[in-house]
Short mmCIF file of C-alpha atoms in Angstrom, two decimals:
data_model
loop_
_atom_site.label_atom_id
_atom_site.label_comp_id
_atom_site.label_asym_id
_atom_site.label_seq_id
_atom_site.Cartn_x
_atom_site.Cartn_y
_atom_site.Cartn_z
CA MET Q 1 21.33 9.77 0.59
CA LEU Q 2 17.71 10.38 1.33
CA MET Q 3 17.44 13.60 -0.64
CA GLN Q 4 17.85 11.81 -3.97
CA TYR Q 5 14.59 10.02 -3.36
CA ILE Q 6 12.41 12.97 -2.37
CA GLU Q 7 10.85 13.40 -5.83
CA ALA Q 8 10.20 9.58 -6.14
CA LEU Q 9 8.49 9.65 -2.68
CA GLN Q 10 5.58 11.68 -4.29
CA ASN Q 11 4.45 8.29 -5.70
CA VAL Q 12 4.06 6.91 -2.10
CA SER Q 13 0.61 6.85 -0.54
CA LEU Q 14 1.93 8.34 2.70
CA PHE Q 15 3.02 11.44 0.90
CA ARG Q 16 0.14 11.94 -1.50
CA GLY Q 17 -0.76 15.63 -2.16
CA MET Q 18 2.47 16.80 -0.59
CA SER Q 19 5.10 18.89 -2.43
CA MET Q 20 8.83 17.96 -2.55
CA ASP Q 21 9.52 20.61 -0.04
CA GLU Q 22 6.82 19.36 2.38
CA ILE Q 23 8.12 15.84 2.09
CA SER Q 24 11.65 16.89 2.66
CA GLN Q 25 10.61 18.92 5.77
CA THR Q 26 8.54 16.07 7.04
CA LEU Q 27 11.32 13.54 6.88
CA SER Q 28 13.96 15.90 8.16
CA SER Q 29 11.97 16.30 11.40
CA MET Q 30 11.82 12.53 11.86
CA ASP Q 31 14.19 9.79 12.78
CA THR Q 32 14.81 8.08 9.33
CA LEU Q 33 17.24 5.57 7.84
CA VAL Q 34 17.79 4.47 4.25
CA ARG Q 35 19.24 0.96 4.08
CA LYS Q 36 20.21 -1.37 1.34
CA HIS Q 37 19.22 -5.03 1.71
CA PRO Q 38 20.47 -8.13 -0.16
CA GLU Q 39 18.16 -10.64 -1.67
CA ARG Q 40 16.22 -12.91 0.81
CA ASN Q 41 17.25 -10.75 3.78
CA CYS Q 42 15.03 -11.03 6.86
CA ILE Q 43 13.87 -7.53 7.85
CA CYS Q 44 11.75 -8.78 10.80
CA SER Q 45 10.35 -12.11 11.94
CA GLN Q 46 6.75 -12.68 12.95
CA ASN Q 47 6.03 -11.60 16.55
CA GLU Q 48 9.26 -9.61 16.90
CA THR Q 49 9.29 -6.05 18.21
CA PHE Q 50 8.73 -3.70 15.38
CA SER Q 51 7.92 0.03 15.61
CA THR Q 52 8.95 1.36 12.20
CA ILE Q 53 7.20 2.32 8.91
CA GLY Q 54 8.97 0.79 5.92
CA ILE Q 55 8.91 2.36 2.45
CA ILE Q 56 10.29 0.52 -0.55
CA LEU Q 57 12.43 2.84 -2.58
CA LYS Q 58 13.58 -0.01 -4.92
CA GLY Q 59 13.04 -3.68 -5.04
CA LYS Q 60 10.50 -6.16 -3.71
CA VAL Q 61 9.47 -7.30 -0.18
CA GLN Q 62 7.48 -10.28 0.92
CA ILE Q 63 4.99 -10.16 3.80
CA VAL Q 64 4.47 -13.69 5.34
CA ARG Q 65 1.93 -14.53 8.05
CA LYS Q 66 2.07 -17.99 9.60
CA HIS Q 67 -0.30 -20.01 11.80
CA ILE Q 68 0.90 -21.15 15.21
CA THR Q 69 1.54 -24.54 13.62
CA GLY Q 70 4.05 -22.98 11.29
CA ASP Q 71 1.87 -23.31 8.21
CA ILE Q 72 1.67 -20.26 5.95
CA ALA Q 73 -1.58 -18.32 6.29
CA SER Q 74 -0.97 -15.66 3.72
CA ILE Q 75 1.77 -14.11 1.49
CA HIS Q 76 1.79 -10.63 -0.01
CA THR Q 77 4.40 -9.17 -2.27
CA LEU Q 78 5.06 -5.40 -2.02
CA GLU Q 79 6.92 -3.53 -4.74
CA THR Q 80 8.61 -0.19 -5.17
CA TYR Q 81 6.71 2.70 -3.41
CA ASP Q 82 4.65 0.28 -1.38
CA THR Q 83 4.69 0.55 2.45
CA PHE Q 84 4.35 -1.54 5.54
CA GLY Q 85 4.24 -1.12 9.33
CA GLU Q 86 1.61 1.67 9.53
CA ASP Q 87 -1.03 -0.84 10.71
CA ILE Q 88 1.23 -1.99 13.60
CA ILE Q 89 1.91 1.61 14.75
CA CYS Q 90 -1.67 2.67 14.46
CA SER Q 91 -2.92 -0.40 16.39
CA GLY Q 92 -0.72 0.57 19.36
CA SER Q 93 1.04 -2.85 19.19
CA THR Q 94 4.80 -3.24 19.60
CA THR Q 95 5.13 -6.58 17.72
CA THR Q 96 4.48 -7.46 14.11
CA PRO Q 97 1.88 -10.17 13.26
CA TYR Q 98 3.80 -11.11 10.12
CA GLY Q 99 7.37 -11.65 8.91
CA ILE Q 100 9.07 -9.35 6.38
CA GLU Q 101 11.90 -10.27 3.98
CA THR Q 102 13.25 -8.99 0.67
CA LEU Q 103 12.69 -10.97 -2.47
CA GLU Q 104 15.52 -9.15 -4.36
CA LYS Q 105 18.11 -6.60 -3.70
CA SER Q 106 16.16 -3.66 -2.25
CA ILE Q 107 16.46 -0.20 -0.88
CA LEU Q 108 14.23 0.73 2.00
CA LEU Q 109 13.45 3.94 3.92
CA TYR Q 110 12.58 3.37 7.57
CA ILE Q 111 10.72 5.90 9.61
CA ASN Q 112 11.05 5.28 13.44
CA SER Q 113 7.76 5.77 15.28
CA THR Q 114 9.53 7.11 18.46
CA GLU Q 115 9.01 10.78 17.44
CA LEU Q 116 6.44 10.14 14.71
CA PHE Q 117 3.44 11.92 16.40
CA TYR Q 118 5.53 14.82 17.83
CA MET Q 119 4.32 18.05 16.47
CA ASP Q 120 5.32 21.73 17.03
CA LYS Q 121 4.46 24.99 15.23
CA ASN Q 122 7.21 24.56 12.71
CA THR Q 123 6.19 21.00 11.66
CA SER Q 124 2.39 20.85 12.30
CA THR Q 125 1.21 21.78 8.82
CA PHE Q 126 3.05 19.20 6.68
CA ARG Q 127 2.99 16.58 9.43
CA SER Q 128 -0.78 16.77 9.61
CA LYS Q 129 -0.84 15.91 5.85
CA PHE Q 130 1.49 12.91 6.47
CA PHE Q 131 -0.67 11.68 9.46
CA LEU Q 132 -3.87 11.96 7.41
CA ASN Q 133 -2.35 9.91 4.69
CA ILE Q 134 -1.36 7.23 7.22
CA ILE Q 135 -4.92 7.05 8.36
CA LYS Q 136 -6.25 6.78 4.87
CA THR Q 137 -3.74 4.07 3.92
CA VAL Q 138 -4.62 1.94 6.97
CA ALA Q 139 -8.41 2.64 6.47
CA ASN Q 140 -8.21 1.54 2.84
CA ARG Q 141 -6.51 -1.75 3.74
CA SER Q 142 -9.17 -2.36 6.37
CA PHE Q 143 -11.88 -1.66 3.91
CA LEU Q 144 -10.39 -4.17 1.41
CA LEU Q 145 -10.18 -6.92 4.10
CA ASN Q 146 -13.77 -6.45 5.18
CA ALA Q 147 -15.15 -6.44 1.69
CA GLN Q 148 -13.16 -9.46 0.39
CA VAL Q 149 -15.88 -12.00 1.20
CA ASP Q 150 -18.48 -10.18 -0.85
CA TYR Q 151 -16.16 -10.03 -3.83
CA ILE Q 152 -15.40 -13.75 -3.85
CA ARG Q 153 -19.09 -14.55 -3.87
CA ILE Q 154 -19.43 -12.94 -7.29
CA LEU Q 155 -19.04 -15.60 -9.95
CA SER Q 156 -17.81 -13.47 -12.84
CA LEU Q 157 -14.19 -12.28 -12.44
CA LYS Q 158 -14.97 -9.25 -14.76
CA LYS Q 159 -17.86 -8.38 -12.40
CA ARG Q 160 -15.58 -8.92 -9.36
CA ILE Q 161 -13.10 -6.40 -10.60
CA ALA Q 162 -15.62 -3.87 -11.80
CA THR Q 163 -17.29 -4.05 -8.35
CA LEU Q 164 -13.92 -3.63 -6.60
CA LEU Q 165 -13.25 -0.35 -8.69
CA LEU Q 166 -16.75 0.95 -8.21
CA ASP Q 167 -16.68 0.46 -4.41
CA HIS Q 168 -13.43 2.50 -4.26
CA TYR Q 169 -15.07 5.10 -6.52
CA TYR Q 170 -18.11 5.52 -4.23
CA ASN Q 171 -16.00 5.23 -1.05
CA HIS Q 172 -13.60 7.99 -2.17
CA GLY Q 173 -16.30 10.17 -3.61
CA GLN Q 174 -14.19 10.85 -6.79
CA ASN Q 175 -13.20 9.09 -9.95
CA LEU Q 176 -9.44 9.04 -9.11
CA PHE Q 177 -8.29 6.85 -6.31
CA THR Q 178 -5.65 4.39 -5.12
CA ILE Q 179 -6.08 0.77 -4.25
CA GLU Q 180 -3.44 -0.42 -1.79
CA LEU Q 181 -2.76 -3.69 -3.55
CA SER Q 182 -0.15 -4.80 -6.08
CA ARG Q 183 -1.48 -6.77 -9.11
CA ALA Q 184 -0.47 -10.01 -7.48
CA GLU Q 185 -2.15 -9.09 -4.27
CA MET Q 186 -5.32 -7.94 -6.11
CA ALA Q 187 -5.36 -11.30 -7.91
CA LYS Q 188 -5.15 -13.18 -4.65
CA TYR Q 189 -7.70 -10.91 -3.03
CA LEU Q 190 -10.18 -11.68 -5.82
CA ASN Q 191 -9.34 -15.39 -5.87
CA ALA Q 192 -7.94 -15.11 -9.40
CA THR Q 193 -4.62 -15.22 -11.27
CA ARG Q 194 -2.56 -12.14 -11.93
CA PRO Q 195 -2.56 -12.66 -15.76
CA ALA Q 196 -6.45 -12.89 -15.70
CA VAL Q 197 -6.79 -9.68 -13.55
CA SER Q 198 -4.27 -7.78 -15.68
CA LYS Q 199 -6.05 -8.85 -18.88
CA ILE Q 200 -9.44 -7.63 -17.70
CA LEU Q 201 -8.06 -4.32 -16.45
CA ALA Q 202 -6.37 -3.86 -19.84
CA GLU Q 203 -9.75 -4.60 -21.54
CA PHE Q 204 -11.53 -2.02 -19.38
CA LYS Q 205 -8.77 0.56 -20.29
CA LYS Q 206 -9.00 -0.18 -23.98
CA GLU Q 207 -12.82 0.20 -24.01
CA GLY Q 208 -12.33 3.62 -22.36
CA MET Q 209 -14.05 2.77 -19.03
CA ILE Q 210 -10.95 3.30 -16.84
CA ASP Q 211 -7.37 4.35 -16.88
CA TYR Q 212 -4.57 3.20 -14.49
CA TYR Q 213 -0.91 3.40 -13.49
CA ARG Q 214 0.31 0.88 -11.01
CA ASN Q 215 -2.29 1.06 -8.13
CA SER Q 216 -3.82 4.43 -9.08
CA PHE Q 217 -7.12 4.18 -11.01
CA LYS Q 218 -9.39 6.68 -12.85
CA ILE Q 219 -12.97 5.76 -13.77
CA TYR Q 220 -14.31 7.37 -16.96
CA ASP Q 221 -17.61 5.46 -17.43
CA VAL Q 222 -19.40 4.44 -14.31
CA ASP Q 223 -22.54 3.20 -16.16
CA ARG Q 224 -20.69 0.79 -18.49
CA LEU Q 225 -18.54 -0.42 -15.58
CA SER Q 226 -21.65 -1.16 -13.61
CA LYS Q 227 -23.13 -3.38 -16.32
CA GLN Q 228 -20.09 -5.73 -16.49
#
């Protein structure tokens, strides 16, 4: 069942820059499981043992973090090709700091961490690419979290979005990059509404300053974007 998704997995950040053959070999050397979930299905509760990377092949998943009082601290929605769990594995923790559930019927690919970091001469080349992508994905999320306060201080939403894009441009050292946030998450991150963020991004695109597809962005005019 997994083989039918190999081409689609090239859209996932963890497999960026990898060929279909490399993705296939990487996954065949790991403990993986493709599972169908019904709507509102609990994948994992907060503080439960969790040692798996999840990849959304189809559907939507909600990440919910709660305070000890039971009040909701944050909610993030993940969509097709988004991932979760890498932060837990890289931190060395065995429990998840958030709960995970499906928002609609979903198909997920799970990669067990048990043999995740095992390497031999037959798997080292493509596994190295996979590990590097994991590190980049986790680092990007950490960068976003640390920079959030600075963005919110900017009064203009247009300037906030432009600054976010430019920061990633300079951080990656190239005009093509990925922001590990869905539109809804980006809106919440910038303390705005999703329609407002989408409208401004569309304006930037129409004016020839940027192009984008899902969470992949390309900057064409740094100077004009800097003046927003």
